[in-house]
Short mmCIF file of C-alpha atoms in Angstrom, two decimals:
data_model
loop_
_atom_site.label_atom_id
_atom_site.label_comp_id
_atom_site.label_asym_id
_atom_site.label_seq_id
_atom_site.Cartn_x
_atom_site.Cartn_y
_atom_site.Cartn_z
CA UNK A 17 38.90 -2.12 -2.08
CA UNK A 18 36.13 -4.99 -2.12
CA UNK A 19 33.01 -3.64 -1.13
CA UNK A 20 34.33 -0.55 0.00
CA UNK A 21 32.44 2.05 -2.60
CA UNK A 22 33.87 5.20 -0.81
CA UNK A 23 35.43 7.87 -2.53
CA UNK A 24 37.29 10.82 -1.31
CA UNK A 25 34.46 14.09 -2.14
CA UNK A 26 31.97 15.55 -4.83
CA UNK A 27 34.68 16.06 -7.36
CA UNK A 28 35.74 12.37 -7.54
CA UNK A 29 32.15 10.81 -7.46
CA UNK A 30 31.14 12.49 -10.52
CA UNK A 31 34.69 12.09 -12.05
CA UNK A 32 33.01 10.29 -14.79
CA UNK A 33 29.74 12.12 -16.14
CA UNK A 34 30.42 13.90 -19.45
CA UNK A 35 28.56 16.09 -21.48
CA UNK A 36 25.14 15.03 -22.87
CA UNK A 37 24.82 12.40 -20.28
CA UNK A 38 21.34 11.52 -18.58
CA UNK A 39 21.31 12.35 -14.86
CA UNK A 40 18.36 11.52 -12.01
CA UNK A 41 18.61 13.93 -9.29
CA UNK A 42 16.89 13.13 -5.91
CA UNK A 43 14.95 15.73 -3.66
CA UNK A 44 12.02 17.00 -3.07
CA UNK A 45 11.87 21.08 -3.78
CA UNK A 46 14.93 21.83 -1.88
CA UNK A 47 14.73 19.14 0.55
CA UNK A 48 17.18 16.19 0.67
CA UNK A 49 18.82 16.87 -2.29
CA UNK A 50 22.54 16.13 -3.25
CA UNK A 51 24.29 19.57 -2.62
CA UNK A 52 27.38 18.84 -3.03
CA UNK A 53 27.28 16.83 -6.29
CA UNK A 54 25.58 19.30 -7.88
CA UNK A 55 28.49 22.19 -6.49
CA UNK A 56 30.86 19.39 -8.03
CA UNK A 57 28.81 19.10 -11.30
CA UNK A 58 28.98 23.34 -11.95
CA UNK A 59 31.87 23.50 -10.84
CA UNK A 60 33.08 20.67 -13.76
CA UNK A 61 31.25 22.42 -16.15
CA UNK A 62 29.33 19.48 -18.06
CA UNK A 63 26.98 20.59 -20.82
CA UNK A 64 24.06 19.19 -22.33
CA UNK A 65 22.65 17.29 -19.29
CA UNK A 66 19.47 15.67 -19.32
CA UNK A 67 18.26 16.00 -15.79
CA UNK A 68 15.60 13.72 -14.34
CA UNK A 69 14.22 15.36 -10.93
CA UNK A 70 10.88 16.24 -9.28
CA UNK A 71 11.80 20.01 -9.85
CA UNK A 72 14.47 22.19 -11.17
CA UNK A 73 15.67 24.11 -8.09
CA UNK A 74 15.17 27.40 -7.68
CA UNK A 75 17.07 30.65 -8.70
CA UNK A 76 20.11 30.17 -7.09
CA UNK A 77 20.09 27.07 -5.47
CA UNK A 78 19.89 23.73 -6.28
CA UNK A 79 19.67 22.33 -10.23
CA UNK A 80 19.01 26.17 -10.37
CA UNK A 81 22.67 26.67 -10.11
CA UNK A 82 23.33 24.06 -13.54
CA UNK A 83 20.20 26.08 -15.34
CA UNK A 84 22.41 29.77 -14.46
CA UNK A 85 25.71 28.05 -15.73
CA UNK A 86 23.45 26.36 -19.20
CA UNK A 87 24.11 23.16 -18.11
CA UNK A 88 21.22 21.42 -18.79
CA UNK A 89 19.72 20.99 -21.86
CA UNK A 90 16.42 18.58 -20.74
CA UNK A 91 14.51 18.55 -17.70
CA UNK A 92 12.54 15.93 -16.71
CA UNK A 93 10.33 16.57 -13.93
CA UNK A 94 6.64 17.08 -12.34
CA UNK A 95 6.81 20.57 -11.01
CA UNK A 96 9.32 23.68 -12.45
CA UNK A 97 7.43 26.79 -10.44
CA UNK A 98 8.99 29.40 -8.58
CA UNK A 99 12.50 29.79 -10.93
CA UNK A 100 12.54 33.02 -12.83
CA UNK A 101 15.29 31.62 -14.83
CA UNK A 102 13.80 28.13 -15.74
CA UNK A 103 10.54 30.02 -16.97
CA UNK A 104 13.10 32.35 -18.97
CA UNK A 105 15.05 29.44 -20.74
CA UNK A 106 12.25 27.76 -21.17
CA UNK A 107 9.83 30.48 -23.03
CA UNK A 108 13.05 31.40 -25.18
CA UNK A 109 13.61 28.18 -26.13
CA UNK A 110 16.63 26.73 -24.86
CA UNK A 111 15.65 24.21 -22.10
CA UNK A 112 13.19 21.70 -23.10
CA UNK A 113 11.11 20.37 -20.38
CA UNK A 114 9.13 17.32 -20.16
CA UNK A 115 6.13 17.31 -17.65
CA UNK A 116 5.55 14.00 -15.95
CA UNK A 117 3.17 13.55 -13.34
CA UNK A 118 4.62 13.23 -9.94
CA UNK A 119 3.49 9.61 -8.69
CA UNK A 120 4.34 8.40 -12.75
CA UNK A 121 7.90 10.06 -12.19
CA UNK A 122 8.02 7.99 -8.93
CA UNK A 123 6.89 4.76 -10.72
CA UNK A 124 8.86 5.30 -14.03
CA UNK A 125 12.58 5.78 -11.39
CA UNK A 126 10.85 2.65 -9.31
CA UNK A 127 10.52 0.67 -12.42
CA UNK A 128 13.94 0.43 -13.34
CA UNK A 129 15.13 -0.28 -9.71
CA UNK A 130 12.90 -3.17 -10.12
CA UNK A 131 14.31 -4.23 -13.80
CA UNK A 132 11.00 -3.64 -15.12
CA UNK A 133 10.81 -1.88 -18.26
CA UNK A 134 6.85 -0.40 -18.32
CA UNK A 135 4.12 0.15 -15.66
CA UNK A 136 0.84 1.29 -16.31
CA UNK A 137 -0.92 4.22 -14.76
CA UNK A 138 -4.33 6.23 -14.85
CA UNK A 139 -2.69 9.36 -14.42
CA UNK A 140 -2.66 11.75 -17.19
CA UNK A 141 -5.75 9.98 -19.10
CA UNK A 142 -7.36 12.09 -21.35
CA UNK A 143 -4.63 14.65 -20.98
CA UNK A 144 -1.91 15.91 -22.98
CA UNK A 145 0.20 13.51 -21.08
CA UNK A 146 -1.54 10.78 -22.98
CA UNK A 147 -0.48 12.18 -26.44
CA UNK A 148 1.41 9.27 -28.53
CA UNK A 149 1.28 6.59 -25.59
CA UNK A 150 -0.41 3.15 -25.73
CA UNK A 151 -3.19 2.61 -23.38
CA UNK A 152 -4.95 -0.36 -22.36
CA UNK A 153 -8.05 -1.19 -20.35
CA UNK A 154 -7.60 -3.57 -16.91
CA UNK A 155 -9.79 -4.39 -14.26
CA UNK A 156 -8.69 -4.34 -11.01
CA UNK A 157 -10.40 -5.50 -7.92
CA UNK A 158 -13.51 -4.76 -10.59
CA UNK A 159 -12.72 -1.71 -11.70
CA UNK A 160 -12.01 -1.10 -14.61
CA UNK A 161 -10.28 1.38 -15.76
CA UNK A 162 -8.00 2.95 -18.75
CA UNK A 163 -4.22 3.25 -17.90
CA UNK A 164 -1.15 4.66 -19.90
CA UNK A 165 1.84 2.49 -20.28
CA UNK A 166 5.06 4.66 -19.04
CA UNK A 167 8.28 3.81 -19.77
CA UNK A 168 10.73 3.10 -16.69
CA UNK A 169 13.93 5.59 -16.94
CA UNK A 170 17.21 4.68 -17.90
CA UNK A 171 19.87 7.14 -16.52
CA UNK A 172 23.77 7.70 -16.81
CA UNK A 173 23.93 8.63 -13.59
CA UNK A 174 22.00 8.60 -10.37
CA UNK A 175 22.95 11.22 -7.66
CA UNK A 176 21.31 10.94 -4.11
CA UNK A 177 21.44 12.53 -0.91
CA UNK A 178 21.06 10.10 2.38
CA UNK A 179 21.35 10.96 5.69
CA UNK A 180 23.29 7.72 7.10
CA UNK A 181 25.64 5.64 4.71
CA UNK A 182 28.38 2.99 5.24
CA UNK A 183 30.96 2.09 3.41
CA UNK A 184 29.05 -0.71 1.68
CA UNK A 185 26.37 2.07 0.43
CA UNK A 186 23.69 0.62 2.44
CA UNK A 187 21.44 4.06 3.16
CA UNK A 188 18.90 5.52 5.15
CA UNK A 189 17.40 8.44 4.67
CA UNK A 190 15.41 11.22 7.22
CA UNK A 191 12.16 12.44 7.13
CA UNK A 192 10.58 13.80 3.81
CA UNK A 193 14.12 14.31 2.83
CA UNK A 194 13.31 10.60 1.50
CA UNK A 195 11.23 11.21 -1.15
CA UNK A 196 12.81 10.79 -4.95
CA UNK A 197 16.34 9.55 -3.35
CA UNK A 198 16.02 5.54 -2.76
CA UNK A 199 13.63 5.30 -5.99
CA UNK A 200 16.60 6.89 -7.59
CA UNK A 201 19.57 4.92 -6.08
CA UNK A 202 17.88 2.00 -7.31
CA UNK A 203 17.55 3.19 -10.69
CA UNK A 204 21.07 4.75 -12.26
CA UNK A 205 23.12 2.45 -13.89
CA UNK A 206 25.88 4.24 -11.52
CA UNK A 207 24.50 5.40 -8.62
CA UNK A 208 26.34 7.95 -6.74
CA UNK A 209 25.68 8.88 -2.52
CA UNK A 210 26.11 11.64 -0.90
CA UNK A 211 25.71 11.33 3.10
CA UNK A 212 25.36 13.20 6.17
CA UNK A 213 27.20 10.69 8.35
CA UNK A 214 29.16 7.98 6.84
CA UNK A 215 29.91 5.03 8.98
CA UNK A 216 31.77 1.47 9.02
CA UNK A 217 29.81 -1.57 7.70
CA UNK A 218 27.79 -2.58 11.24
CA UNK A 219 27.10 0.69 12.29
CA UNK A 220 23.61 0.63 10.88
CA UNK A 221 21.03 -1.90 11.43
CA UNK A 222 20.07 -4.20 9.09
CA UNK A 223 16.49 -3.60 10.06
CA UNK A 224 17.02 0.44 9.54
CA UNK A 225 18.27 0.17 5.68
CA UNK A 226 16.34 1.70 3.34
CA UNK A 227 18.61 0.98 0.27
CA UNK A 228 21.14 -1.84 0.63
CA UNK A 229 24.57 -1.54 -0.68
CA UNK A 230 24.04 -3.46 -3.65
CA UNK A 231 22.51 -0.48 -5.77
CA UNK A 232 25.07 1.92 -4.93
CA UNK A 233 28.43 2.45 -7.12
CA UNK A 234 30.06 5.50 -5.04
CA UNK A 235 29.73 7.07 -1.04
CA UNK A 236 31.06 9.89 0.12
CA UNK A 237 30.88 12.25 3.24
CA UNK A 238 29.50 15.20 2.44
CA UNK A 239 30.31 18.75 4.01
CA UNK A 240 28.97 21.95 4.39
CA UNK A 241 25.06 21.32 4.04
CA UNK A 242 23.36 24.71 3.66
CA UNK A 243 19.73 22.44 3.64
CA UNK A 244 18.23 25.69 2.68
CA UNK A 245 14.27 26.21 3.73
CA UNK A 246 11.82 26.93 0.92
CA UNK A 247 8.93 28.10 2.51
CA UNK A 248 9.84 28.13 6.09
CA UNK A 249 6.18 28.48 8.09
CA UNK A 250 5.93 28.54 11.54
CA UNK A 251 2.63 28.58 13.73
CA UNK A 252 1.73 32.40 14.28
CA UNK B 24 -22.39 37.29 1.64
CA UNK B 25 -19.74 34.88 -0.17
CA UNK B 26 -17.08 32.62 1.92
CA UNK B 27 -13.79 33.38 2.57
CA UNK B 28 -11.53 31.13 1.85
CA UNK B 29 -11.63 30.18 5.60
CA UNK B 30 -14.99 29.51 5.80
CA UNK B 31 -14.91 27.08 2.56
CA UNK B 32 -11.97 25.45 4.45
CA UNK B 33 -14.40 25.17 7.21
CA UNK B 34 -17.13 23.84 4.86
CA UNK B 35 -15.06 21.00 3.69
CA UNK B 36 -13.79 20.17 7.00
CA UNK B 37 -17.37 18.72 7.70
CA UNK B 38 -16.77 16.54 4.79
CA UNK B 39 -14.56 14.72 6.88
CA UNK B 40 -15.08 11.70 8.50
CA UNK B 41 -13.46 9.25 11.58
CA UNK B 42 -10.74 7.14 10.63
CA UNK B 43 -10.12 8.78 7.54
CA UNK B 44 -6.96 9.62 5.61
CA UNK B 45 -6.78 12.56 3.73
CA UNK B 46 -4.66 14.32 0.93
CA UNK B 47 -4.88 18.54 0.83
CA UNK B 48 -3.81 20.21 -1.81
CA UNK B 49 -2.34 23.45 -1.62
CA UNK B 50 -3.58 26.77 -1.16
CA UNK B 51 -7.49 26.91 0.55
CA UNK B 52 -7.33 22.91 0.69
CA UNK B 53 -4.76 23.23 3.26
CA UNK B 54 -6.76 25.28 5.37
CA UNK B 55 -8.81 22.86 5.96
CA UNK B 56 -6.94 21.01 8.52
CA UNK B 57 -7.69 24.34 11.03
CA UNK B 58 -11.10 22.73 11.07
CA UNK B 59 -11.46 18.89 11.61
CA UNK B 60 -14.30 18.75 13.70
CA UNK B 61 -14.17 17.59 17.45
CA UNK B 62 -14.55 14.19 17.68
CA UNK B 63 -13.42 13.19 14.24
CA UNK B 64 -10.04 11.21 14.17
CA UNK B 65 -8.14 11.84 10.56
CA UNK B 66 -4.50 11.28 9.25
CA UNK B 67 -3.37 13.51 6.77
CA UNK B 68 -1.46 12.41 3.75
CA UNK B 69 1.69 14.75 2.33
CA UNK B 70 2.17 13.24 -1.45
CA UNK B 71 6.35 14.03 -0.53
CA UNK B 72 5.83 10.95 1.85
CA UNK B 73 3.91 11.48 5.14
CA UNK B 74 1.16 10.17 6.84
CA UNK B 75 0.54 11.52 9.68
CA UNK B 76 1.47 15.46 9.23
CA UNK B 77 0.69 17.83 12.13
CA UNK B 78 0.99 21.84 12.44
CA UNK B 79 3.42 24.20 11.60
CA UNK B 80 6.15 24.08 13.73
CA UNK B 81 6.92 26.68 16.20
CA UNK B 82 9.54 29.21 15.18
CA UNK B 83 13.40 28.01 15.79
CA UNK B 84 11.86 24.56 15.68
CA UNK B 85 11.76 24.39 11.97
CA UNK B 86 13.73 21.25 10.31
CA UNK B 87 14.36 21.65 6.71
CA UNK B 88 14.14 17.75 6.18
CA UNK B 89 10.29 17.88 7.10
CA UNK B 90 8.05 19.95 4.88
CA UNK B 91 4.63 19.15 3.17
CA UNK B 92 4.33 18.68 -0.59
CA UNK B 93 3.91 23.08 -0.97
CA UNK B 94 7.34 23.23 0.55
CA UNK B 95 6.44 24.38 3.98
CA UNK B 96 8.09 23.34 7.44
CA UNK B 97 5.62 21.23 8.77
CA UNK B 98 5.36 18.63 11.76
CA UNK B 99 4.39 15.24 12.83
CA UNK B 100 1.84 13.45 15.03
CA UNK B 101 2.10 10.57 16.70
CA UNK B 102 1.72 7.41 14.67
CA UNK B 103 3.12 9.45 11.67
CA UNK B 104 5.20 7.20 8.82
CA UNK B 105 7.96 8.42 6.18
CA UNK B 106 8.23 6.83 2.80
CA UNK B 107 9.66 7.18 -0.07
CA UNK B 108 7.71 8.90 -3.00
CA UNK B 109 6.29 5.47 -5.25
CA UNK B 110 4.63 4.39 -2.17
CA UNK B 111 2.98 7.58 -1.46
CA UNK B 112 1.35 7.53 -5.38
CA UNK B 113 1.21 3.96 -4.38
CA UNK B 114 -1.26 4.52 -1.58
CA UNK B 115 -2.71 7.04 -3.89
CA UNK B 116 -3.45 4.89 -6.59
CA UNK B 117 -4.82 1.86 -5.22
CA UNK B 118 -7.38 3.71 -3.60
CA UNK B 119 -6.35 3.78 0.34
CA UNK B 120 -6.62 7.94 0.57
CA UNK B 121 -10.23 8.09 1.52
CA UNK B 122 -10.56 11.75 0.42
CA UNK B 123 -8.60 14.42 -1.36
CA UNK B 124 -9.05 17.85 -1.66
CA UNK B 125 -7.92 19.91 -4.32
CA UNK B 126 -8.01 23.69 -6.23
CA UNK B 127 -9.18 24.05 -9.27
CA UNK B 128 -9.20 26.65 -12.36
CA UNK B 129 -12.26 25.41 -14.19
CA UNK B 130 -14.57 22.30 -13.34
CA UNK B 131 -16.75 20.46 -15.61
CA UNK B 132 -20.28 19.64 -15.63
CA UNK B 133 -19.53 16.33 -16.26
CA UNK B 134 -16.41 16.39 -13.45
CA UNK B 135 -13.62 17.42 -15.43
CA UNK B 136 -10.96 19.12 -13.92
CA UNK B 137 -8.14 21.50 -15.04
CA UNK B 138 -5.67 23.14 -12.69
CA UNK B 139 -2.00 22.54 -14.27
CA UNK B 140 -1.53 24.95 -17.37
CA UNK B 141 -2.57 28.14 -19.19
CA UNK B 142 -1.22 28.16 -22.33
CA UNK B 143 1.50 30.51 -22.75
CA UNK B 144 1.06 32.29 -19.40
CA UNK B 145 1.59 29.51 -16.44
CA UNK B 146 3.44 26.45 -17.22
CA UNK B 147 4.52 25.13 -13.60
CA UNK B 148 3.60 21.48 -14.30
CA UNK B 149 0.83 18.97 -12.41
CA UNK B 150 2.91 17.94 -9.39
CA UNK B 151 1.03 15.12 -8.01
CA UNK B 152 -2.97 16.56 -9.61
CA UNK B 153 -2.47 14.15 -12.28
CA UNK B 154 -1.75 10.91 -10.14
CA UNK B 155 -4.59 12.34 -7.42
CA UNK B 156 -6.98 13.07 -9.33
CA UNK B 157 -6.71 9.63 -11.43
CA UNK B 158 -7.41 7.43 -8.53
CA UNK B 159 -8.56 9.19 -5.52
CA UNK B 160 -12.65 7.74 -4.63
CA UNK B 161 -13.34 11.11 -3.47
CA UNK B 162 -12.78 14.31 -4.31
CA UNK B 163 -13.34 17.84 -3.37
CA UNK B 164 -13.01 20.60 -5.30
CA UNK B 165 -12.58 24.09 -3.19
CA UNK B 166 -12.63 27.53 -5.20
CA UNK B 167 -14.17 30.61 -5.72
CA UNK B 168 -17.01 30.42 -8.17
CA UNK B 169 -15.99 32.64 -10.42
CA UNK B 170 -12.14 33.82 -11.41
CA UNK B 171 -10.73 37.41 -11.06
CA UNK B 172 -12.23 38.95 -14.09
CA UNK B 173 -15.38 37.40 -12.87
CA UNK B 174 -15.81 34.70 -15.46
CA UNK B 175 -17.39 31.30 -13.94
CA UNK B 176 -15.33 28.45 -13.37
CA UNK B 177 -18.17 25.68 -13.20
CA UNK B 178 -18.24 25.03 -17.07
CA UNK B 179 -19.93 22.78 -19.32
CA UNK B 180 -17.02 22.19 -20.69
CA UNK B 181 -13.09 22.99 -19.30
CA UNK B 182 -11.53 25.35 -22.08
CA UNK B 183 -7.65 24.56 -20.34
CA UNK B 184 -5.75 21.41 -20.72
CA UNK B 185 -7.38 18.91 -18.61
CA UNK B 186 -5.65 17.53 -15.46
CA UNK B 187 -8.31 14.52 -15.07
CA UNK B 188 -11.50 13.17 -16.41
CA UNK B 189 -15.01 13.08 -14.82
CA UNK B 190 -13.28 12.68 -11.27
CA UNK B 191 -14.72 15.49 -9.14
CA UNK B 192 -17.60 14.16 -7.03
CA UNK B 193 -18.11 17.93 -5.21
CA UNK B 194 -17.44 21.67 -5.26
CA UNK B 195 -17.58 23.83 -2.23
CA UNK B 196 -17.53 27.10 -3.27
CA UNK B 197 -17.69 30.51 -1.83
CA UNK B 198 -20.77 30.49 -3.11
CA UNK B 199 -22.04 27.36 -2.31
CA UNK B 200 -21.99 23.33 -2.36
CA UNK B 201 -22.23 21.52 -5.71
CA UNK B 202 -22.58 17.74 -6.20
CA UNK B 203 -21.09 16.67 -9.76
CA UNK B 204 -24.46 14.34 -11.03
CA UNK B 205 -25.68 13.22 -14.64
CA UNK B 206 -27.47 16.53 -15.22
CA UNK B 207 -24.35 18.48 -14.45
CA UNK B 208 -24.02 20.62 -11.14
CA UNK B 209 -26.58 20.23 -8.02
CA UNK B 210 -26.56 23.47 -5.75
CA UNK B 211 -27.35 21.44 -2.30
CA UNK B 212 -26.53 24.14 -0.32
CA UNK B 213 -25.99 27.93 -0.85
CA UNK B 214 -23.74 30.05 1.52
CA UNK B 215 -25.28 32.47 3.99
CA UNK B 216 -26.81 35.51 2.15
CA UNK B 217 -26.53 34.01 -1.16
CA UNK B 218 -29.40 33.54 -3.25
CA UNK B 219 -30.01 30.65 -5.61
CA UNK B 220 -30.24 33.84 -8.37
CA UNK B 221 -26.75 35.03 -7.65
CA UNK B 222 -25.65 31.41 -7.91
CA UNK B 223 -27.57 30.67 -11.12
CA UNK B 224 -26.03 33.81 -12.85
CA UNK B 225 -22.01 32.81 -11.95
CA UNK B 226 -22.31 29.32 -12.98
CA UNK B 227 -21.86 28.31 -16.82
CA UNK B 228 -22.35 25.37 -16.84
CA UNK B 229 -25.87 22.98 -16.44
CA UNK B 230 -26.84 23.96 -12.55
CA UNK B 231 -29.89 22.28 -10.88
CA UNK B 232 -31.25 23.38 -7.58
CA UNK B 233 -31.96 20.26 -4.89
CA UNK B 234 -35.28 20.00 -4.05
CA UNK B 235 -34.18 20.55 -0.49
CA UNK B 236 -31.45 22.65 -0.78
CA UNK B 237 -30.59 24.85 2.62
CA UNK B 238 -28.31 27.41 3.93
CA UNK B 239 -25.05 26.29 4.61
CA UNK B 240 -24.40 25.60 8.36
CA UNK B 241 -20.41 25.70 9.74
#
């Protein structure tokens, strides 16, 4: 009711992505990303995703559990190493993958936060990520210097993970487990939360939000974080 | 005798200066923060949103929501900061990393750099190499001269898909130091028990010798 944008679990906040539809994912590798929405997204079965995220997961964890069910038929993202069974769908054909590099992935999920529908960026001059995109010359604090013009993402969907929520949406997030997420919330045209702690409106200081309310469509209290380690390194 | 990939950490490390920030890369660039020298304050930038990143963390004290941009469990310093990923390749691209450090596969003559993509064997994508590389003032390259089947990677001209033009200012190698110039690479130093003939032989590309190069001191 009224601002409250809480829903009951997973399986309700992504009630309404079909098939074919164009999802961001936040995270960084494994870290800080939306476990439980993507359990509630194989477990729904949707086909034909187009996923936005800084990687793909990896084998069995993560968007790696959408690649093992064929669930996605486009990723969109800067790195895709370490997944035996990305590399596999990809080489045989049936994922396409789009390379983007990681600050322009950034800037492209900022952009639409910020309703703007290009930014320009140096990265990937000269490079195959140039191929077929309009460049122009500016000069900044004298410099000057070729950029590519990248278009801002437009998304079904955005799924986050954030450590603190209330029941307004109003976020903050822990750590690197920041990363992709608030770029993200700010960008889907629904943008769907999944937190650690949920709390009433008040609970969190105005000061401490990262992401107010406004950006955010559904909140829910997640369970059963696995927040599973990468590469765990400790000093020897 | 050629470095180890320690002692072209340890090379780099005297690259560094006081008050700087810093981006490693992954792999030997990392290494690199085993050796800032005494003396020398530096804040280290993770592209997944730190500034600010200390050691590993001791075992059992390992938090899965703070880990550098290869992945690893990592740790903070005081004065550290979190943000979100467009101000990271914000700070990145307007210039405020003071140095960044980076592998390579092949280097240019003219400071080319590819590191991203083989064709048809290793498609893994840029990560951040793209962004770095396009606006970082200063760069370091660290690699072995030569790859495994001994062929050199200090070209005249990169033969993979590029990751950034004319951008790399210097190459440490394990066989020496190599400033990027107008008449290709300048050995200015050459490792310990290296000679300038061994050098000449593993580099491909246009390779002048300083007029005062030295030995390389750690």
């Amino acid at each position: 009711m009224g601002l409250n944008k809480v829903v009951a679990n997973a399986d309700e906040a992504v009630q309404g992505i079909e098939d074919n539809m164009m999802l961001m994912l936040g995270g960084f590798g494994l870290c800080g990303i939306p476990e439980n929405c993507i359990a509630a997204l194989v477990k729904k079965g949707v086909t034909g995703l187009t996923c936005i995220s800084n990687n793909a997961g990896v084998d069995d964890f993560g968007i790696g559990l959408m690649l093992h069910g064929k669930q996605v038929k486009k990723m969109i993202s800067s790195y895709v190493g370490e997944n035996d069974e990305f590399e596999r769908q990809m080489l045989s054909g049936e994922l396409e993958v789009e390379l983007v590099p990681q600050g322009t992935l950034a800037t492209r999920c900022m952009a639409t936060g910020y309703g703007m529908p290009v930014v320009y960026t140096p990265a990937g001059v000269g490079t195959e990520v140039a191929e077929g995109k309009e460049t122009r010359t500016f000069t900044m604090y004298g410099e000057e210097k070729e950029y590519l013009m990248e278009r801002a993402f437009e998304s079904d969907y955005a799924i986050v993970k954030a450590w603190k929520g209330d029941e307004h949406g109003n976020l903050i997030f822990k750590d690197t487990a920041r990363n992709f997420n608030p770029l993200m919330a700010m960008a889907g045209k629904i943008t769907i939360v999944e937190v650690e702690h949920l709390v009433k409106p008040g609970e969190l200081h105005p000061n401490e939000i990262h992401v107010p309310g406004i950006y955010v469509k559904h909140i829910f209290q997640g369970t059963d974080y696995e927040k599973r380690i990468e590469q765990r390194t400790v000093q020897s | 005798m050629a470095l180890d990939k320690n002692q072209i950490a340890q090379r780099i490390a005297k690259e560094l200066q006081d008050g700087y920030y810093v981006n490693l890369g992954i792999g030997i660039p990392t290494l690199v923060a085993n050796y800032i020298p005494e003396g020398v304050e530096v804040v280290l930038q993770s592209e997944n949103g730190l500034l600010g990143m200390g050691p590993f963390p001791v075992a059992g004290k390992e938090d899965a929501d703070l880990i550098n941009a290869g992945k690893q469990t990592i740790t903070t310093v005081p004065g550290s900061a979190f943000f979100d990923s467009a101000m990271s390749f914000g700070m990145i691209r307007s210039g405020k990393v003071d140095l960044t450090v980076l592998g390579a596969m092949e280097v240019a003559q003219n400071g080319d750099i590819a590191n991203w993509k083989i064709p048809g064997k290793m498609v893994k994508g840029m990560g951040g190499a793209m962004d770095l590389v396009a606006s970082a003032k200063n760069i370091i390259v660290a690699m072995n001269h030569t790859d495994r089947k001994g062929n050199s990677k200090l070209l005249e001209k990169c033969s993979l898909p590029i990751t950034g033009l004319q951008c790399v200012k210097k190459i440490v190698s394990n066989l020496g130091v190599f400033n990027i110039t107008k008449d290709g690479f300048e050995c200015i130093e050459h490792a310990p028990g290296v000679t300038i003939e061994e050098i000449k032989s593993a580099t491909a590309g246009k390779l002048t010798i300083a007029n005062n190069v030295r030995e390389m001191s750690f």
